[in-house]
Coordinates of N, CA and C in Angstrom, one line a residue:
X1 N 78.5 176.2 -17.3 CA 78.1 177.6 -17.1 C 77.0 177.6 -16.0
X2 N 75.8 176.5 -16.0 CA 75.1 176.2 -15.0 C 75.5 175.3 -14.5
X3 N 75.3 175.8 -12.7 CA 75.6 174.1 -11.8 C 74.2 173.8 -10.8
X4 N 74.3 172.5 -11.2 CA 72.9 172.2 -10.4 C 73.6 171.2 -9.3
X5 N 73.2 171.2 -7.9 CA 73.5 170.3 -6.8 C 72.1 169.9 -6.4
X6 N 72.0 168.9 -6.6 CA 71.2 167.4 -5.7 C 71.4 167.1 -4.0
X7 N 70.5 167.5 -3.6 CA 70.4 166.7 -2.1 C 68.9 166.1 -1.4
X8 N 69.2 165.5 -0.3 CA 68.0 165.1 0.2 C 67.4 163.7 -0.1
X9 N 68.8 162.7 -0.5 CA 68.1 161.6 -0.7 C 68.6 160.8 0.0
X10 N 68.1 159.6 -0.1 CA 68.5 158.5 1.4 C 67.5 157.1 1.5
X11 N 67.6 156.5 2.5 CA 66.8 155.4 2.4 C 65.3 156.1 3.3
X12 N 64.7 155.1 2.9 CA 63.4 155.7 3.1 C 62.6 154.5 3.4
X13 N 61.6 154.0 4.4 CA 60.9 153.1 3.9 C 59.2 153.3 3.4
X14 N 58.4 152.0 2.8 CA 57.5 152.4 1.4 C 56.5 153.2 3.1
X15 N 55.7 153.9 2.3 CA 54.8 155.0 2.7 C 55.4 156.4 3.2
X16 N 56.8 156.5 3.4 CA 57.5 157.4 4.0 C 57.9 158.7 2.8
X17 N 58.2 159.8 3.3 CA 58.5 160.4 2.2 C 59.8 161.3 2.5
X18 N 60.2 161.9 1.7 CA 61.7 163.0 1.5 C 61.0 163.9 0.3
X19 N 62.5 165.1 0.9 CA 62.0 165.9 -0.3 C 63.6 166.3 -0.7
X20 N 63.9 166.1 -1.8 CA 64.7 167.0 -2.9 C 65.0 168.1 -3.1
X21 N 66.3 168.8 -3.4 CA 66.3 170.1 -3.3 C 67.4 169.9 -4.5
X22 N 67.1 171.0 -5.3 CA 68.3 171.3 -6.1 C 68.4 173.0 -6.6
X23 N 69.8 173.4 -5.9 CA 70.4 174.7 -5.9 C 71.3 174.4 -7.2
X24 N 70.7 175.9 -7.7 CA 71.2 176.6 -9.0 C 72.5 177.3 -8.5
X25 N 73.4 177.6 -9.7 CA 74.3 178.5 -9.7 C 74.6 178.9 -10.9
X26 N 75.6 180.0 -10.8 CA 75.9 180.5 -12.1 C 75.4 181.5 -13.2
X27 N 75.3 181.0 -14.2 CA 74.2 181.6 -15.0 C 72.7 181.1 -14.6
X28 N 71.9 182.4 -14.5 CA 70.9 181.8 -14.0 C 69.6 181.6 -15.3
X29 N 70.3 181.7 -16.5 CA 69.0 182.5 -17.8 C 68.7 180.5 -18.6
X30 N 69.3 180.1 -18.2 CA 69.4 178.4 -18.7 C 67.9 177.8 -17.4
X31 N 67.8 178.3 -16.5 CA 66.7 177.6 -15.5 C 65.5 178.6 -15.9
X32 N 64.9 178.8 -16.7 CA 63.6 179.0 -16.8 C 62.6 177.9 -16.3
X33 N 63.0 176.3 -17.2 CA 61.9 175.2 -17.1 C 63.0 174.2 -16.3
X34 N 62.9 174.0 -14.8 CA 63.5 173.0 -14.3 C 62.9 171.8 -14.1
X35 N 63.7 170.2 -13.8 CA 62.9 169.3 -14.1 C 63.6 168.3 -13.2
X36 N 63.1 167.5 -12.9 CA 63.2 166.3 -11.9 C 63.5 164.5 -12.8
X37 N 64.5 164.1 -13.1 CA 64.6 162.9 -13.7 C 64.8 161.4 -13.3
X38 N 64.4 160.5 -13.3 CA 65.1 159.3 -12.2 C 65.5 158.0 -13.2
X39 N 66.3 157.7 -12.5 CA 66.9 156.4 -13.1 C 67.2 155.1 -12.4
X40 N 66.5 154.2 -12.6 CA 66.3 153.0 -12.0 C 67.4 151.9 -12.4
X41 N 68.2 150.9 -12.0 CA 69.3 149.9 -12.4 C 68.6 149.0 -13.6
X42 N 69.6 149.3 -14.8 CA 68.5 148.8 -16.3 C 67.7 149.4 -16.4
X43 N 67.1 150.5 -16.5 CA 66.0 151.6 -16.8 C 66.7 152.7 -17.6
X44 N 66.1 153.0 -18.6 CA 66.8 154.4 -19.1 C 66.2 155.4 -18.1
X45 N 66.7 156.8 -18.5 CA 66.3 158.0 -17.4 C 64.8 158.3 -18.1
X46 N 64.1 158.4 -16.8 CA 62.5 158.7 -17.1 C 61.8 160.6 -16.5
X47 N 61.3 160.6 -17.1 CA 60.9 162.0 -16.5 C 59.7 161.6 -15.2
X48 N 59.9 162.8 -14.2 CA 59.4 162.6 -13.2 C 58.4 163.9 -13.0
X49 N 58.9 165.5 -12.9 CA 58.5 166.2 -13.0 C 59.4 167.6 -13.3
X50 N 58.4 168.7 -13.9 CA 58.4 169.9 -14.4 C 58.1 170.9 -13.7
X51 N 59.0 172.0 -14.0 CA 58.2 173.3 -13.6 C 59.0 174.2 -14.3
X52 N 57.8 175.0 -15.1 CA 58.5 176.6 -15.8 C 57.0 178.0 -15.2
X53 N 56.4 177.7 -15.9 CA 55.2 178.6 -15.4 C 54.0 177.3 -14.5
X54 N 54.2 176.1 -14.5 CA 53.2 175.5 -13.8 C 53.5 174.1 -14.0
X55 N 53.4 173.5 -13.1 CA 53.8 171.8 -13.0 C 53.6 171.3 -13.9
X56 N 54.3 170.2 -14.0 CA 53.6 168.7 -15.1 C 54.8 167.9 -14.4
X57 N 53.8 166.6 -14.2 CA 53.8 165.1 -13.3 C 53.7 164.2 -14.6
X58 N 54.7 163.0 -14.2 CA 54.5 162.0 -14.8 C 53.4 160.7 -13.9
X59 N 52.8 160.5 -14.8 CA 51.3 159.9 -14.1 C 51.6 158.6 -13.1
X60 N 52.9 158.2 -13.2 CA 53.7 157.3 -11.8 C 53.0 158.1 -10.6
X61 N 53.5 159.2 -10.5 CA 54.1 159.7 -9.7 C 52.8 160.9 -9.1
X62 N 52.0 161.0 -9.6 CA 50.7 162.8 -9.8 C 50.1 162.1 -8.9
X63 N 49.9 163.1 -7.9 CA 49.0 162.7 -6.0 C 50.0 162.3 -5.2
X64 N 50.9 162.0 -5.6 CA 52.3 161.9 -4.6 C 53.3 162.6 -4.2
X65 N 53.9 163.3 -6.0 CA 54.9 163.7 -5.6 C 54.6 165.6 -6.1
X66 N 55.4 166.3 -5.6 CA 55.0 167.7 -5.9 C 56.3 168.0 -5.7
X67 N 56.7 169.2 -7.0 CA 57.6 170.1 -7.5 C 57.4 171.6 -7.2
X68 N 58.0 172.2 -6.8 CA 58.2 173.6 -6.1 C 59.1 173.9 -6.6
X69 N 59.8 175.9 -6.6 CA 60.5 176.1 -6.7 C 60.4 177.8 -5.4
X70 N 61.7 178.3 -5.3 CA 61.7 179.5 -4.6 C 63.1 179.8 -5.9
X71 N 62.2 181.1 -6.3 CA 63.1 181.6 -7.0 C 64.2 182.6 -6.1
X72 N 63.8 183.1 -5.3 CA 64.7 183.9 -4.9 C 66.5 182.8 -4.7
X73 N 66.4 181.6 -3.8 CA 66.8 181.2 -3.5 C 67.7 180.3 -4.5
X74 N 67.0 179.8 -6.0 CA 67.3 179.4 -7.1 C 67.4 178.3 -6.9
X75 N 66.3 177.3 -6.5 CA 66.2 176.4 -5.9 C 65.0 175.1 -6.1
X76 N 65.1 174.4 -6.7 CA 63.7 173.4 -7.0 C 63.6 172.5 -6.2
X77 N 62.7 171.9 -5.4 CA 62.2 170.8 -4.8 C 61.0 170.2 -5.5
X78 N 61.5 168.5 -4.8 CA 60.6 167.7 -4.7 C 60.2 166.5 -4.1
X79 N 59.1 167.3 -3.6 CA 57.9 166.9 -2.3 C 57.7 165.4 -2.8
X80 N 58.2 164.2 -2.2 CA 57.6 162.8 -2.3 C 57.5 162.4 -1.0
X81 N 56.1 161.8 -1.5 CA 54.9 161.5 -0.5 C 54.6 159.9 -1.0
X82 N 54.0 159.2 0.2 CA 53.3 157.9 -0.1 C 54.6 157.0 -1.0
X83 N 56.1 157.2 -0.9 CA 56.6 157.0 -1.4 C 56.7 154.9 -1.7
X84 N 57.0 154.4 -2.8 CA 56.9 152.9 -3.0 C 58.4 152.6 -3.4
X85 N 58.6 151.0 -3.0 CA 60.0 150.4 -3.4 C 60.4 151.1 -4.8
X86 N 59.4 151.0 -6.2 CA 59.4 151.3 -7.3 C 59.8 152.7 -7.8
X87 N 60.0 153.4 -6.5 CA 60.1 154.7 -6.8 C 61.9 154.9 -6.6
X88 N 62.5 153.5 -5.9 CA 64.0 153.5 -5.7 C 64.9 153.7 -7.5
X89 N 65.3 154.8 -7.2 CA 66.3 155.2 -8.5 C 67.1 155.9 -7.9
X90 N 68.1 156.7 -8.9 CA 69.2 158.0 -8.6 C 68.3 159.4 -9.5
X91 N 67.5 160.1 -8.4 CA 67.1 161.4 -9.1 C 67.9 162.7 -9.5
X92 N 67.8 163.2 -10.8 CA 68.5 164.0 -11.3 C 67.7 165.4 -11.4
X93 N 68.7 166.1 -11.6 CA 67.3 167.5 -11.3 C 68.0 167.9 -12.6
X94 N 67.7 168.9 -13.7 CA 68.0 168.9 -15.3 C 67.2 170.5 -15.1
X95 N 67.9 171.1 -16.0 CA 67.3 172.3 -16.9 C 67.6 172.8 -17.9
X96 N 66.3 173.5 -19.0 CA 66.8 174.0 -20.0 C 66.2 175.5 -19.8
X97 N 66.5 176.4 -20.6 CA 66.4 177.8 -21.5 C 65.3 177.7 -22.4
X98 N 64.6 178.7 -21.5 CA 62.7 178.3 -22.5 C 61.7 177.6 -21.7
X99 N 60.7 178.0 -21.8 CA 60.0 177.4 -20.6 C 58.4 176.5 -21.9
X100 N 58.9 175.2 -21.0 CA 58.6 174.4 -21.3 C 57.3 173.7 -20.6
X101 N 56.5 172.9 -20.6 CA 55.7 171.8 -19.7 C 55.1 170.9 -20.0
X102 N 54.7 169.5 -19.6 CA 54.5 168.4 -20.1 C 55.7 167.3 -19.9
X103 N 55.3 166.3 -20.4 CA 56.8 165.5 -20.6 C 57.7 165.9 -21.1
X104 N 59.3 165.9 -20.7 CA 60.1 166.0 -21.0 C 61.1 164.7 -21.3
X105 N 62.0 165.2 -22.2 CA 63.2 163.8 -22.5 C 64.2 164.5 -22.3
X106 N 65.5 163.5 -21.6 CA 66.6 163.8 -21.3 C 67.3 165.1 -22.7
X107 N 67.4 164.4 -23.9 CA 67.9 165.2 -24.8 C 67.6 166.6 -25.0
X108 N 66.2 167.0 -24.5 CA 66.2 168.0 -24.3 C 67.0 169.5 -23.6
X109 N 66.8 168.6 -22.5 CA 67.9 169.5 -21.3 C 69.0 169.6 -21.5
X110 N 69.3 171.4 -20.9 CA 70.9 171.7 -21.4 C 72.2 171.3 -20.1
X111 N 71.5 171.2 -19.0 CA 72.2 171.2 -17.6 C 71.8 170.2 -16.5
X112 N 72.7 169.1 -16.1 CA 72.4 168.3 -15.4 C 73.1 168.2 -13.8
X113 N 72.3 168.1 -12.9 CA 73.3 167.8 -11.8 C 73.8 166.0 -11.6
X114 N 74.7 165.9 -10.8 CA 74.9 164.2 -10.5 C 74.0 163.4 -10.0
X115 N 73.3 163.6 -9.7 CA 72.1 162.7 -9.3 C 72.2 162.8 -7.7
X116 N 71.2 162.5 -6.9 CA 70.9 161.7 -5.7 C 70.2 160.3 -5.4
X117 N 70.7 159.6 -4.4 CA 70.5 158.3 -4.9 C 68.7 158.7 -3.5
X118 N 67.4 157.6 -3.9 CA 66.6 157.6 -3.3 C 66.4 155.8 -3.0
X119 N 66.3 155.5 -2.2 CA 66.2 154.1 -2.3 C 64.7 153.7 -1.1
X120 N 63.9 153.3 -1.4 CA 62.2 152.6 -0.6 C 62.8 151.3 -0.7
X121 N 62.4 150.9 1.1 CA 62.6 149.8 0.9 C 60.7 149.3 1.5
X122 N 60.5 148.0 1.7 CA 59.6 147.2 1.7 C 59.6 147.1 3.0

């Protein structure tokens, strides 16, 4: 009922940065708290970042990376900066209904896009 699309990922090398975009569709009453997820090869999915009424960073990531959104456009980014090899995973963008902030876990979220792959190399 919600569709989330991932883009903006690619190779990158470490200090370099990209930014993320993920466009809503659909029902739009499920994206109140949108969220940014990544997943590393053998790593479960980790939270990265939030936004419903005001950010929250996972402490990896806080001075680097920044989450935006433009609601008109129904649309979340995220700003990575100073980016490191360690930061190479497949980022997922996720939302739930209810506005949330802090860490998040996957099981929370009602709506996931496919991921985009980000790869830092050395």
């Amino acid at each position: 009922q919600v569709q989330l699309v991932e883009s903006g990922g690619g190779l990158v090398q470490a200090g370099g940065s990209l930014r993320l975009s993920c466009a809503a569709s659909g029902r739009t009453f499920s994206v109140d708290t949108m969220a940014w997820f990544r997943q590393a090869p053998g790593k479960g999915r980790e939270f990265v970042a939030s936004f419903s009424w005001t950010a929250s960073y996972a402490d990896s990531v806080k001075g680097r990376f920044t989450i935006s959104r433009d609601n008109a456009k129904k649309t979340v980014y995220l700003q990575m900066n100073s980016l490191k090899p360690e930061d190479t995973a497949v980022y997922y963008c996720a939302s739930k209904a209810g506005y949330y902030t802090g860490d998040l876990v996957p099981p929370l979220m009602d709506y996931w896009g496919k991921g985009t792959l980000v790869t830092v190399s050395s």
